[in-house]
mmCIF file of C-alpha atoms and ligand atoms in Angstrom:
data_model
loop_
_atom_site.group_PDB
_atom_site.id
_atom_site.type_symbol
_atom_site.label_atom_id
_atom_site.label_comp_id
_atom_site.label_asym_id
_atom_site.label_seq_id
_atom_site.Cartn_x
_atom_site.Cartn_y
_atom_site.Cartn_z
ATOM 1 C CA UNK A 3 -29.286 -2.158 -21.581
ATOM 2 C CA UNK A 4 -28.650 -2.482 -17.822
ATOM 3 C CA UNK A 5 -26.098 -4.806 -16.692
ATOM 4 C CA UNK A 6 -26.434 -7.088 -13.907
ATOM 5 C CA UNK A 7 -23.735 -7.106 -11.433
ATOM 6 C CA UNK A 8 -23.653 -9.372 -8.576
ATOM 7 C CA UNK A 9 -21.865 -7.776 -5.675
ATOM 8 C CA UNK A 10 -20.073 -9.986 -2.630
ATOM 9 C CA UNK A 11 -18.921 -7.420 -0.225
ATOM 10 C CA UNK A 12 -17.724 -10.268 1.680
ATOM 11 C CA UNK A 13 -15.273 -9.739 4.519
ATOM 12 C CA UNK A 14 -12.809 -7.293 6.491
ATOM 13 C CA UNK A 15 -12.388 -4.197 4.726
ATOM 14 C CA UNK A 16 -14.668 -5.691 1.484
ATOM 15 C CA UNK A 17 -17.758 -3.536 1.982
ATOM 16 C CA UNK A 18 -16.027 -0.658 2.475
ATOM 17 C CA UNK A 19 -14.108 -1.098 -0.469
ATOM 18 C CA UNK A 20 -16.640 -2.461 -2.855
ATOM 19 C CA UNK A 21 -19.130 0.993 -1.684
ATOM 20 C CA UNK A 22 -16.411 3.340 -2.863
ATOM 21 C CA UNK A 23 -16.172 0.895 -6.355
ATOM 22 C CA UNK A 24 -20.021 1.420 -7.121
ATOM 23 C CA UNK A 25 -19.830 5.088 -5.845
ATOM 24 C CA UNK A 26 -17.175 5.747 -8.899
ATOM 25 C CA UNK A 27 -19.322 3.488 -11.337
ATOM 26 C CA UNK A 28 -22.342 5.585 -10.877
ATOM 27 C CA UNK A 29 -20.158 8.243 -11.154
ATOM 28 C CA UNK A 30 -18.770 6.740 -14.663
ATOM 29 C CA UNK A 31 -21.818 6.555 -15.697
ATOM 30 C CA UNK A 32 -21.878 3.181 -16.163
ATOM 31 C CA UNK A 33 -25.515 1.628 -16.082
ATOM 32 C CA UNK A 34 -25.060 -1.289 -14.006
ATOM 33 C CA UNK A 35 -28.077 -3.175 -11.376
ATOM 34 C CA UNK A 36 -26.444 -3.846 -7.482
ATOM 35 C CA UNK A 37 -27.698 -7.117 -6.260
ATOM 36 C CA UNK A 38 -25.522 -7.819 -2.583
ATOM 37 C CA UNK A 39 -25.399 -11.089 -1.562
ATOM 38 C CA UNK A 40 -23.333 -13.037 1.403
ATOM 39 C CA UNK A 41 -20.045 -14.838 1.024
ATOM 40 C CA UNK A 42 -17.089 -15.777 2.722
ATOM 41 C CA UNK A 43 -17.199 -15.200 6.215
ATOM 42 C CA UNK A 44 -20.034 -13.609 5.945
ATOM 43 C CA UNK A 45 -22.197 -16.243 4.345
ATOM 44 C CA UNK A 46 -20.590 -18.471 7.572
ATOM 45 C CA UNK A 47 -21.998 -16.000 10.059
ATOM 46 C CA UNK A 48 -25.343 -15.399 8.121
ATOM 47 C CA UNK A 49 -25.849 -19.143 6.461
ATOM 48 C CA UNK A 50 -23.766 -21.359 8.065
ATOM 49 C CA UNK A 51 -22.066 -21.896 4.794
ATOM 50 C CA UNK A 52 -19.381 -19.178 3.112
ATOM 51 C CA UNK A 53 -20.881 -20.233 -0.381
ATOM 52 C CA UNK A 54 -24.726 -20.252 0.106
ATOM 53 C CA UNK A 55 -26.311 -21.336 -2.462
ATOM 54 C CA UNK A 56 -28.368 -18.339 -2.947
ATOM 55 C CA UNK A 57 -24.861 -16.475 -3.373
ATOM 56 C CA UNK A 58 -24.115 -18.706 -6.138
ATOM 57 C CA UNK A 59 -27.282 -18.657 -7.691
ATOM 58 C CA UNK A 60 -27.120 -15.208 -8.095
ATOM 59 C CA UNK A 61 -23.855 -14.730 -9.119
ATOM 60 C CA UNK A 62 -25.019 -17.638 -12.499
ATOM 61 C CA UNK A 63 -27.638 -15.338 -13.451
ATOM 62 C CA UNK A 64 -25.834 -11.916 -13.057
ATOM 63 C CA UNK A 65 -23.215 -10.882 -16.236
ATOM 64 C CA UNK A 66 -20.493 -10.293 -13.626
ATOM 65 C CA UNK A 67 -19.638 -10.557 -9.855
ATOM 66 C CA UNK A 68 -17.684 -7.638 -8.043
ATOM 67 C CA UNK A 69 -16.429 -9.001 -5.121
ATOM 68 C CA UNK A 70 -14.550 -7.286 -2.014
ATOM 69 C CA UNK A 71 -11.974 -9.925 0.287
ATOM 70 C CA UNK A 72 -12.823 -12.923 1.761
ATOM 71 C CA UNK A 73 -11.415 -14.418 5.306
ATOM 72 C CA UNK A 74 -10.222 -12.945 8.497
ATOM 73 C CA UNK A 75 -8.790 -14.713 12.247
ATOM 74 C CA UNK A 76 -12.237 -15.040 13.256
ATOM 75 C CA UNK A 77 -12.683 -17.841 11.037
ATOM 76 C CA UNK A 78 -9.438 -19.532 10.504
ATOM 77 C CA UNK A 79 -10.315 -22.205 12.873
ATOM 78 C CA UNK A 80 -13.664 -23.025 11.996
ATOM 79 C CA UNK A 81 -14.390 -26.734 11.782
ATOM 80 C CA UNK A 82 -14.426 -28.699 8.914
ATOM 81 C CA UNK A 83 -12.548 -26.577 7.172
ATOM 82 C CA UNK A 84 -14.678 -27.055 4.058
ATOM 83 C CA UNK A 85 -16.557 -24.215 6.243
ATOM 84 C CA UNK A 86 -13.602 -21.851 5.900
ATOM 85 C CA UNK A 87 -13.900 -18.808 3.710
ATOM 86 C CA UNK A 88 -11.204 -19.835 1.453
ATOM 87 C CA UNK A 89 -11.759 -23.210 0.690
ATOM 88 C CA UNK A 90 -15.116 -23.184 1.290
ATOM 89 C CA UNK A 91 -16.214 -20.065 -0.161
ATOM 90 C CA UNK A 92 -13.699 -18.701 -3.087
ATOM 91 C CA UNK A 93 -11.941 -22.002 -4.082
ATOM 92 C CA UNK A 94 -15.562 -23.681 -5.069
ATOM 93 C CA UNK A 95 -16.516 -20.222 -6.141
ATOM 94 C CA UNK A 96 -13.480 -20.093 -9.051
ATOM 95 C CA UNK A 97 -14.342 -23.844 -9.967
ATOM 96 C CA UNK A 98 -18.195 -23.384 -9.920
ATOM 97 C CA UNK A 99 -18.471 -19.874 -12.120
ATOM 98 C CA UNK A 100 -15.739 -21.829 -14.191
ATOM 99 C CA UNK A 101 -13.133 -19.032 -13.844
ATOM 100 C CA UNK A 102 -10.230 -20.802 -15.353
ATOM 101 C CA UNK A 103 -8.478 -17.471 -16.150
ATOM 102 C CA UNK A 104 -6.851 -15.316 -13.743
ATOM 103 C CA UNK A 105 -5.798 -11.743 -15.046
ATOM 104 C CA UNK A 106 -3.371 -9.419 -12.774
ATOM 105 C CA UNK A 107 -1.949 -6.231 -14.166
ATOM 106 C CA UNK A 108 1.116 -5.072 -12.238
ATOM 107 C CA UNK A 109 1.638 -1.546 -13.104
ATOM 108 C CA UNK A 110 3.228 1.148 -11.504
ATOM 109 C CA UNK A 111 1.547 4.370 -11.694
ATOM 110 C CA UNK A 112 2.585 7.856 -12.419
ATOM 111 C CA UNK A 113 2.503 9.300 -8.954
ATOM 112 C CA UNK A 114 3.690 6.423 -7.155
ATOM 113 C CA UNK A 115 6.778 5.373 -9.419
ATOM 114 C CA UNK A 116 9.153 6.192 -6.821
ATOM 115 C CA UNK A 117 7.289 4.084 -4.391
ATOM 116 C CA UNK A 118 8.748 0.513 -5.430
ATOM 117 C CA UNK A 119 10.892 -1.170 -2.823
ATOM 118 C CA UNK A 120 13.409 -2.014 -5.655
ATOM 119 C CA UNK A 121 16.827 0.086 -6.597
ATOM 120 C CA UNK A 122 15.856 0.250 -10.149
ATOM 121 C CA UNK A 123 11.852 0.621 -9.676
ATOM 122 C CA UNK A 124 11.860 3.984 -11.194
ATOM 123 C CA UNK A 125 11.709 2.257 -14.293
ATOM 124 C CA UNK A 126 7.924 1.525 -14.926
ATOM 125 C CA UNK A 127 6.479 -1.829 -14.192
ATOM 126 C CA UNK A 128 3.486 -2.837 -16.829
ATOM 127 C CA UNK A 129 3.399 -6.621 -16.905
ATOM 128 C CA UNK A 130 0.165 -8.908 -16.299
ATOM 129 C CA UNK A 131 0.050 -12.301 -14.496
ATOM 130 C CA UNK A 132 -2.424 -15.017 -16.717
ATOM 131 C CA UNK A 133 -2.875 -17.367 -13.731
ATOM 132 C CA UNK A 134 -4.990 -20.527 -14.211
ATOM 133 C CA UNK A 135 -7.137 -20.826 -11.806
ATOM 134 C CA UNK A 136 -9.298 -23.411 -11.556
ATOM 135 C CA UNK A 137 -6.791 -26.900 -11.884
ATOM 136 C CA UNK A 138 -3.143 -28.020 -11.071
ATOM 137 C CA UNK A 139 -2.648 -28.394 -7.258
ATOM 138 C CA UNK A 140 -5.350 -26.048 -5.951
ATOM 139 C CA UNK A 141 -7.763 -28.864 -7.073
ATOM 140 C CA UNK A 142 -5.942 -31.821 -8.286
ATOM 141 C CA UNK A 143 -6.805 -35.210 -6.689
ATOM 142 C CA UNK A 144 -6.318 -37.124 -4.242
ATOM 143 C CA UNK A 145 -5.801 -34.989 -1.627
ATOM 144 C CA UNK A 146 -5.448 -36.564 1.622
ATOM 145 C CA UNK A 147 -3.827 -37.521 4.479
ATOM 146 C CA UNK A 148 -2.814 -40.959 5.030
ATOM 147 C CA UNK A 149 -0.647 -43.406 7.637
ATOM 148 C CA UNK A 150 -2.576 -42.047 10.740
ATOM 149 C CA UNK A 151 -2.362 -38.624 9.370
ATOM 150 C CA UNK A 152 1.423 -38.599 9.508
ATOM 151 C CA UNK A 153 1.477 -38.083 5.692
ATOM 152 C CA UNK A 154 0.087 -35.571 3.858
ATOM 153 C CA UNK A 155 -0.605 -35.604 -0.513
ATOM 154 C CA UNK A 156 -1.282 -32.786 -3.189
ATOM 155 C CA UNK A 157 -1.175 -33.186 -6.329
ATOM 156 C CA UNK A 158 -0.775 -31.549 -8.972
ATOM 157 C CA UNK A 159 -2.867 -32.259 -12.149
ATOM 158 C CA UNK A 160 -3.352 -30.449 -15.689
ATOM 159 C CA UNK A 161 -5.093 -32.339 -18.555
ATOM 160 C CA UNK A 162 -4.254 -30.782 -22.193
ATOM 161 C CA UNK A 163 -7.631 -28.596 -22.944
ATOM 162 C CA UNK A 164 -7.030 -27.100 -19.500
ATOM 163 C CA UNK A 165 -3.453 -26.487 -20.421
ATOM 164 C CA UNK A 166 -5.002 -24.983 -23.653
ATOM 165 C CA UNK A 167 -7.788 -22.738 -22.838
ATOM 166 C CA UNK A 168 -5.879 -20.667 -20.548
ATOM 167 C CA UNK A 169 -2.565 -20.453 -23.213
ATOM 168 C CA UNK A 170 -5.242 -19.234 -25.511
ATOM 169 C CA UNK A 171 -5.751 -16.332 -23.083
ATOM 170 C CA UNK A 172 -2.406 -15.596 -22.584
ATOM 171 C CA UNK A 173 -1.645 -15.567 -26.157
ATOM 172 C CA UNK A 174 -4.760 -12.789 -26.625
ATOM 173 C CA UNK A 175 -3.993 -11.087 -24.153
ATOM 174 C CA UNK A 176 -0.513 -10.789 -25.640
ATOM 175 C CA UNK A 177 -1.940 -9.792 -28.779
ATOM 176 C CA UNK A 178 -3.631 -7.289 -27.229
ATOM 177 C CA UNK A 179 -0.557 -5.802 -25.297
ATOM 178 C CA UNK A 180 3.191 -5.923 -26.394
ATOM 179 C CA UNK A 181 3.205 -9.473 -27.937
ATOM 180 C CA UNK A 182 5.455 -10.678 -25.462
ATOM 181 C CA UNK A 183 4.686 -14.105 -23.411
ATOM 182 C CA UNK A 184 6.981 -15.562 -21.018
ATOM 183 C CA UNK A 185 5.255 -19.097 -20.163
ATOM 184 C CA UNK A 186 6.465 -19.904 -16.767
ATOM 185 C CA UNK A 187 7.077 -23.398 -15.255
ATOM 186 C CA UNK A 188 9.062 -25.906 -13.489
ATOM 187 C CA UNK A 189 10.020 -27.976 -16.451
ATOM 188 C CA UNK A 190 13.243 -29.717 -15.423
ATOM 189 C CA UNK A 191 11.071 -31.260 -12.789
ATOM 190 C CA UNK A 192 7.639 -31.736 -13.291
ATOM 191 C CA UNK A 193 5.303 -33.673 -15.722
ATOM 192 C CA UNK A 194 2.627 -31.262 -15.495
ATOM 193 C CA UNK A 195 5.054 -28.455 -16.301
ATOM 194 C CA UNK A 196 6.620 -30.901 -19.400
ATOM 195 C CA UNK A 197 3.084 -31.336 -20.774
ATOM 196 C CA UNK A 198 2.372 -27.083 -20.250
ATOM 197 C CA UNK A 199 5.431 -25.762 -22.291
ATOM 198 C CA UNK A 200 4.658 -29.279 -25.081
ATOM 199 C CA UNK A 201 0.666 -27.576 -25.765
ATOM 200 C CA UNK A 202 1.951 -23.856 -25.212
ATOM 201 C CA UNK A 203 4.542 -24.544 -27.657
ATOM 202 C CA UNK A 204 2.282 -25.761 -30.053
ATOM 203 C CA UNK A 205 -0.191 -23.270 -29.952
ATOM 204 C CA UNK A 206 2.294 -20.706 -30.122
ATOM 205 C CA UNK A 207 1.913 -21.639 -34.271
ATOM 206 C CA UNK A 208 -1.448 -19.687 -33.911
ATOM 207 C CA UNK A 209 -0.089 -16.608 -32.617
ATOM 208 C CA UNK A 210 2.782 -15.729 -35.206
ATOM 209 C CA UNK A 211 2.705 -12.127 -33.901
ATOM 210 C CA UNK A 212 4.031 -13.018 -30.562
ATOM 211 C CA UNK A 213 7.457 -14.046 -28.787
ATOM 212 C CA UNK A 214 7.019 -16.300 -26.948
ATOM 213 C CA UNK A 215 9.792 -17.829 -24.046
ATOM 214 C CA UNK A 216 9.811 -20.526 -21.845
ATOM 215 C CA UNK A 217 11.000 -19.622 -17.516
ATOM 216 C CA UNK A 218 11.593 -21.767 -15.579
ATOM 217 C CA UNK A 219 9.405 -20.608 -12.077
ATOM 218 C CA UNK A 220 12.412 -19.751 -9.631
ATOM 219 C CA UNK A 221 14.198 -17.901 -12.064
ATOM 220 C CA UNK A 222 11.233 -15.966 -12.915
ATOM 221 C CA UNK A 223 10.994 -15.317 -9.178
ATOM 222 C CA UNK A 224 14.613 -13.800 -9.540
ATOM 223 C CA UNK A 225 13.806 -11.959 -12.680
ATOM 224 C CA UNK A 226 11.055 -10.344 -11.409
ATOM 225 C CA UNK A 227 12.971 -8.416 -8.802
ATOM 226 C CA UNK A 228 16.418 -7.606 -10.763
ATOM 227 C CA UNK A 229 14.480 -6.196 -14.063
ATOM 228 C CA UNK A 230 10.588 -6.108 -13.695
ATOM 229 C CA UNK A 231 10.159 -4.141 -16.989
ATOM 230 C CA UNK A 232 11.699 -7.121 -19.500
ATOM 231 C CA UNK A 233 8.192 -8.419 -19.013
ATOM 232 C CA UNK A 234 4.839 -8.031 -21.037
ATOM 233 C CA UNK A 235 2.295 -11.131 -20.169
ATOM 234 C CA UNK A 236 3.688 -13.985 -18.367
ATOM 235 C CA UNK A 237 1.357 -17.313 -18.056
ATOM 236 C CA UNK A 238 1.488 -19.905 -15.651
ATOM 237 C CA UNK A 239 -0.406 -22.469 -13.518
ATOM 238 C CA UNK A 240 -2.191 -21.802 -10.678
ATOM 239 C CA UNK A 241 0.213 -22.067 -7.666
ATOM 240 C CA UNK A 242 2.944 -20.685 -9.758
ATOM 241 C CA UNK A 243 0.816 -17.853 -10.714
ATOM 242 C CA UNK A 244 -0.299 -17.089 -7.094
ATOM 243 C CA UNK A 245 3.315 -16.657 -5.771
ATOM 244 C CA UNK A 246 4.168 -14.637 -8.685
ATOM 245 C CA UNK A 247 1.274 -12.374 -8.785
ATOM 246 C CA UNK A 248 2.003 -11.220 -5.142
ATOM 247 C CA UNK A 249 5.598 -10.780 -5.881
ATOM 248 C CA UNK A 250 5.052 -8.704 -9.031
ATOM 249 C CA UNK A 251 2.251 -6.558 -7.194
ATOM 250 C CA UNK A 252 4.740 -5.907 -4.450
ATOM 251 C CA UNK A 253 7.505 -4.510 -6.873
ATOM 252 C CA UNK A 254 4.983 -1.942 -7.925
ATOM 253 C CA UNK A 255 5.041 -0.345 -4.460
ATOM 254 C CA UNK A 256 1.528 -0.416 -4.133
ATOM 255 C CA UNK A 257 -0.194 -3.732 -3.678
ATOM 256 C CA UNK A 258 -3.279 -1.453 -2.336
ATOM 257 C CA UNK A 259 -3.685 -0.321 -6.061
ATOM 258 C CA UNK A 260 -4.139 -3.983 -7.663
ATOM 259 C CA UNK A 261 -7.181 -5.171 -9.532
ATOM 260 C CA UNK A 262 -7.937 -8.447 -10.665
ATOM 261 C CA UNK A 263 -10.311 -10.411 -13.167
ATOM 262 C CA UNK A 264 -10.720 -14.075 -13.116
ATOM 263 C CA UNK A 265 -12.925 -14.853 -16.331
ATOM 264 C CA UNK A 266 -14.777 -17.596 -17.659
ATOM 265 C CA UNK A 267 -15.783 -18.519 -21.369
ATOM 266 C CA UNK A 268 -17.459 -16.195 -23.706
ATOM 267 C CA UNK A 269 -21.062 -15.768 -23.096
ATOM 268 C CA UNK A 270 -21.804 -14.075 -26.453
ATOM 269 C CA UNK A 271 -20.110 -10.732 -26.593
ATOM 270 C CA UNK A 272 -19.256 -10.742 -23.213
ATOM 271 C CA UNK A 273 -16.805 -12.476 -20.758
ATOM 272 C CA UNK A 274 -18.350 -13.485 -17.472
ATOM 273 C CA UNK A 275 -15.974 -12.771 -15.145
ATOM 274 C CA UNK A 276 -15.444 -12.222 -11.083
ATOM 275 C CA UNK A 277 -13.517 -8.822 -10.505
ATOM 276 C CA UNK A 278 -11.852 -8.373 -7.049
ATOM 277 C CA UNK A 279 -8.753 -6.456 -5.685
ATOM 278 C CA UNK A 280 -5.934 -8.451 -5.248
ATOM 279 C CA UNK A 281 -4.997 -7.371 -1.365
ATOM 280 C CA UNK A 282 -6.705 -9.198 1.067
ATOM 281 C CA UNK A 283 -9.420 -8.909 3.838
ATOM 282 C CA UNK A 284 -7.187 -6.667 6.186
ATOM 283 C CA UNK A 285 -9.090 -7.106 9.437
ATOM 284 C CA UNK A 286 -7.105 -5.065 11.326
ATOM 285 C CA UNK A 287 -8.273 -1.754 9.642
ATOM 286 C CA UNK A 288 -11.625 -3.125 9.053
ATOM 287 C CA UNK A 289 -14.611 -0.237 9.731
ATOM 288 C CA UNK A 290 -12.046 3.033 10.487
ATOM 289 C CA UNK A 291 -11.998 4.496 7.048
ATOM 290 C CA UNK A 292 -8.300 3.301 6.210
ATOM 291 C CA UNK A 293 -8.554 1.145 3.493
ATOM 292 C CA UNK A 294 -7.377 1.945 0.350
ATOM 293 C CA UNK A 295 -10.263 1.556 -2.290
ATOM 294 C CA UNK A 296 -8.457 2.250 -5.411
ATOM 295 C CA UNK A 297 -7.435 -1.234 -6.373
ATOM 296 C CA UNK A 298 -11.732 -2.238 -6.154
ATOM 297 C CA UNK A 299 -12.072 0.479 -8.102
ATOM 298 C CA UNK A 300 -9.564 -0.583 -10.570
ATOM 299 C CA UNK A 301 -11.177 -3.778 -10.581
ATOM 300 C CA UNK A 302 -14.600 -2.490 -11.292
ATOM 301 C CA UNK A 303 -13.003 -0.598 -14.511
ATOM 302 C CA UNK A 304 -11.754 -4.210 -15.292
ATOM 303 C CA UNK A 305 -15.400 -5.255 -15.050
ATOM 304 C CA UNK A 306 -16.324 -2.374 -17.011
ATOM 305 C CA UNK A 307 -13.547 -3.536 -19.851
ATOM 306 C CA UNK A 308 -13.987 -6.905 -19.742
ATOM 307 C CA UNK A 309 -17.191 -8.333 -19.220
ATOM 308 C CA UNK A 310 -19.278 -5.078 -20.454
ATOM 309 C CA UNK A 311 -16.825 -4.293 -23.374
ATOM 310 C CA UNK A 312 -16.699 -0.762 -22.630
ATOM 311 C CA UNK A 313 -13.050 0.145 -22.656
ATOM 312 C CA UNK A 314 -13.333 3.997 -22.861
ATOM 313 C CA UNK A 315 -15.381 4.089 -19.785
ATOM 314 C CA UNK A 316 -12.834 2.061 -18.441
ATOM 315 C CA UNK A 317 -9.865 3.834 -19.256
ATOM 316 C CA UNK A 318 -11.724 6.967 -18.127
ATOM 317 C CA UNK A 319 -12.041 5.692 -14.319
ATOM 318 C CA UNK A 320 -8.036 4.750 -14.877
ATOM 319 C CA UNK A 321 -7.480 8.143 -15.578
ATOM 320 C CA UNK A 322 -9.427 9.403 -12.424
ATOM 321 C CA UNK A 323 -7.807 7.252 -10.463
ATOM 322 C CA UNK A 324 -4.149 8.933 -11.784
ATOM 323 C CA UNK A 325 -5.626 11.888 -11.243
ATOM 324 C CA UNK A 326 -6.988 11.836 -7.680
ATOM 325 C CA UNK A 327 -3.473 10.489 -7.187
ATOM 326 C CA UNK A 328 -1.778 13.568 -8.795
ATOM 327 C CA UNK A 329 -3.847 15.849 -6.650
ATOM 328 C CA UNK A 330 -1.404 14.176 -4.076
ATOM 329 C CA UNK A 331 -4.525 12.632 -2.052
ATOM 330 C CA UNK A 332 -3.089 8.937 -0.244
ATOM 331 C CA UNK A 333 -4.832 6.669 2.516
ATOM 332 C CA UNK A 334 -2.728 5.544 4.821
ATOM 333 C CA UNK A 335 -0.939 2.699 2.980
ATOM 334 C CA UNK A 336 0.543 4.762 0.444
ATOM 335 C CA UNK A 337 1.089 8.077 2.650
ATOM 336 C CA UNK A 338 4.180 10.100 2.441
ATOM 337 C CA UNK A 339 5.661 13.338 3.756
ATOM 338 C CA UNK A 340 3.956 16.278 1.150
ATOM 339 C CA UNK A 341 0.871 14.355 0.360
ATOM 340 C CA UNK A 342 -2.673 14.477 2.464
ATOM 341 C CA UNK A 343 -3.931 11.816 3.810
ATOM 342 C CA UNK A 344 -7.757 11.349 3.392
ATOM 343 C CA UNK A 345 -9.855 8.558 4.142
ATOM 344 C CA UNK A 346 -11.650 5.667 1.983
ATOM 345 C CA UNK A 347 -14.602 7.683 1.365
ATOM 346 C CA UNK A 348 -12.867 10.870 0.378
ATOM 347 C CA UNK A 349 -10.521 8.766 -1.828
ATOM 348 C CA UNK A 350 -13.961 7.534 -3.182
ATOM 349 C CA UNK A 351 -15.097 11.007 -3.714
ATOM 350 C CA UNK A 352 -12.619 12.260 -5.294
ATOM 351 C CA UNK A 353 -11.978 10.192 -7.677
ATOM 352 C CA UNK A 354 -15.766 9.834 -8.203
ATOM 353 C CA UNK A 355 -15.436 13.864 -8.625
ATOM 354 C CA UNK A 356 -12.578 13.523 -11.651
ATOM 355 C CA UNK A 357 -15.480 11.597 -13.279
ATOM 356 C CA UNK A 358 -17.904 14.277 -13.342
ATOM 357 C CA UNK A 359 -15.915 17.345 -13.563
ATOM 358 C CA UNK A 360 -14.238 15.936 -16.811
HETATM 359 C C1 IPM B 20 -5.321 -15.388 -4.138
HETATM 360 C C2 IPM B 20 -5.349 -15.933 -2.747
HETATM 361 C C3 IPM B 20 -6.070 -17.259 -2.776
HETATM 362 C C4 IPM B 20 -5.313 -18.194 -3.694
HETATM 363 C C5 IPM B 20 -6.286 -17.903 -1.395
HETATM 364 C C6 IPM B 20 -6.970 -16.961 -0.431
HETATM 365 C C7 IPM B 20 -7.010 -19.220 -1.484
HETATM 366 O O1 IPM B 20 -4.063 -16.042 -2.251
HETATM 367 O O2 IPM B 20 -6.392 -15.134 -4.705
HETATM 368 O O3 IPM B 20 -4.226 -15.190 -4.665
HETATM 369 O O4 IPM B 20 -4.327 -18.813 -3.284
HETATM 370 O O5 IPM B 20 -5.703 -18.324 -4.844
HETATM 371 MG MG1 MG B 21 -2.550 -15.231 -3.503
#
């Protein structure tokens, strides 16, 4: 059975990326139909709009989206800024496809261990962020600004099944790992964060298998960078979740290498989900070969395990990925003295190449 795959190239260094992504899954043999479609900045310069609704449309009927980056200078001052690639294009993107859960492995890999910017980083890093995605004070209302604009309100909002759905990820994806959950928060302060660790607590009775802990968010921030490795799966809210996950991709050395899923409910066997790397748009490389395409291609094996079920295929791309790596081949980001420098394509390629030669 062919799989559908929607496919937003979107902005910056995206389509160059996301080419080198479906080059390796061809490769994989994974049997998977490309439909492209605009979004982001993109959609702005072709539609007018950064989510057209074709874009959407597609992505509802495909079984996953693989997506590149979103965003770039030339449209951070477009007007209203509900025509801005972020909150015009991703944020309604996450609430529309109903991507509530935001998975992002940090892991350090073989060749690159030495490449963490911390004393200790020699010690592997293999931890995963479960972000929510799709509530708290991304979305929560009202949002405004009041007395002539001279005040500004967020807020931050989590209702119970929200709160629930995504500790049920966490928990199963902690079942499926080391059993270890650290639920992050800001307890001592917030209501939101009171109500979080109240339903995670309870539903930790479900999960007898794991440990779970409570953190409180700026210690976690601290943890993270004195012993990375004392973690397994930690689960938080969305803001919380996006300052983490950057911090815990950095410690890695290699925030070029990180995938990311963001998945929805169970449609039958499979998990919709949108797969994307976690670096960004980078339109200062954009078009000379320099990007590094390994974290789109991580993501794709993410699509691969999650939405299509198919984890040996996806652990095999994994394993090309180490080993294009081991042959000592780096783009520019993760260049050092005794390794070759090659470009996006030949990175492509030779992973791509592991895959068939196997
Ligand atoms: C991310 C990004 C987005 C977020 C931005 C671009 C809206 O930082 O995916 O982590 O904050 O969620
Ligand atoms: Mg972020």
């Amino acid at each position: 059975m062919s799989f559908k795959v929607a496919v937003l190239p979107g902005d910056g260094i995206g389509p160059e990326v996301i080419d080198e992504a479906i080059k390796v899954l061809k490769a994989a043999g994974f049997d998977g139909e490309y439909e492209f479609a605009a979004f982001g900045g993109a959609g702005y310069d072709e539609c007018g709009d950064p989510l057209p609704p074709k874009t959407l449309d597609l992505c509802k009927a495909s079984d996953a989206v693989l997506m590149g980056a979103v965003g770039g200078p030339k449209w951070d001052n477009v007007q209203p800024i509900t025509k801005r690639p972020e909150i015009g294009g991703l944020l309604p993107l996450r609430r529309e496809l109903n991507l509530f859960a935001n998975l992002r492995p940090a892991k350090t890999l073989q060749a690159l261990l030495h490449a963490s910017p911390l004393k200790e980083g020699r010690s592997r890093i293999d931890l995963m962020v479960v972000r929510e995605l799709t509530g708290g004070i991304y979305f929560g209302e009202p949002r405004e600004r009041r007395d002539n604009g001279n005040t500004a309100i967020d807020s931050m909002v989590y209702s119970r099944s929200e709160i629930e759905r995504i500790a049920k990820r966490g928990f199963e994806v902690a079942m499926s790992r080391r059993q270890h959950l650290v639920s992050v928060d800001k307890a001592n302060v917030l209501e939101t964060s009171r109500l979080w660790r109240e339903v995670v607590d309870e539903m930790a009775k479900d999960y007898p298998k794991v440990s779970l802990s409570h953190m409180l968010v700026d210690n976690c921030a601290m943890q993270l960078v004195r012993d990375p490795s004392q973690f397994d799966v930690i689960l938080t809210e969305n803001m919380f979740g996006d300052i983490l996950s950057d911090e815990a991709s950095m410690i890695t050395g290699s925030l070029g290498l990180l995938p990311s899923a963001s998945l929805s409910d169970a449609k039958g066997d499979n998990v919709f989900g949108l797969y994307e790397p976690v670096h960004g748009s980078a339109p200062d490389i954009a078009g000379q070969g320099r990007a590094n395409p390994l974290a789109a291609i991580l993501s794709a094996s993410m699509m691969v395990k999650y939405s299509f079920g198919d984890d040996g295929t996806s652990a095999r791309i994994d394993n090309a990925v180490e080993k294009a790596l081991g042959q000592g081949l780096r783009t520019a980001d993760i260049f050092e003295p005794g390794t070759n420098i090659v470009s996006t394509s030949e990175m492509g390629n030779a992973v791509a190449e592991c895959l068939t030669q196997e």
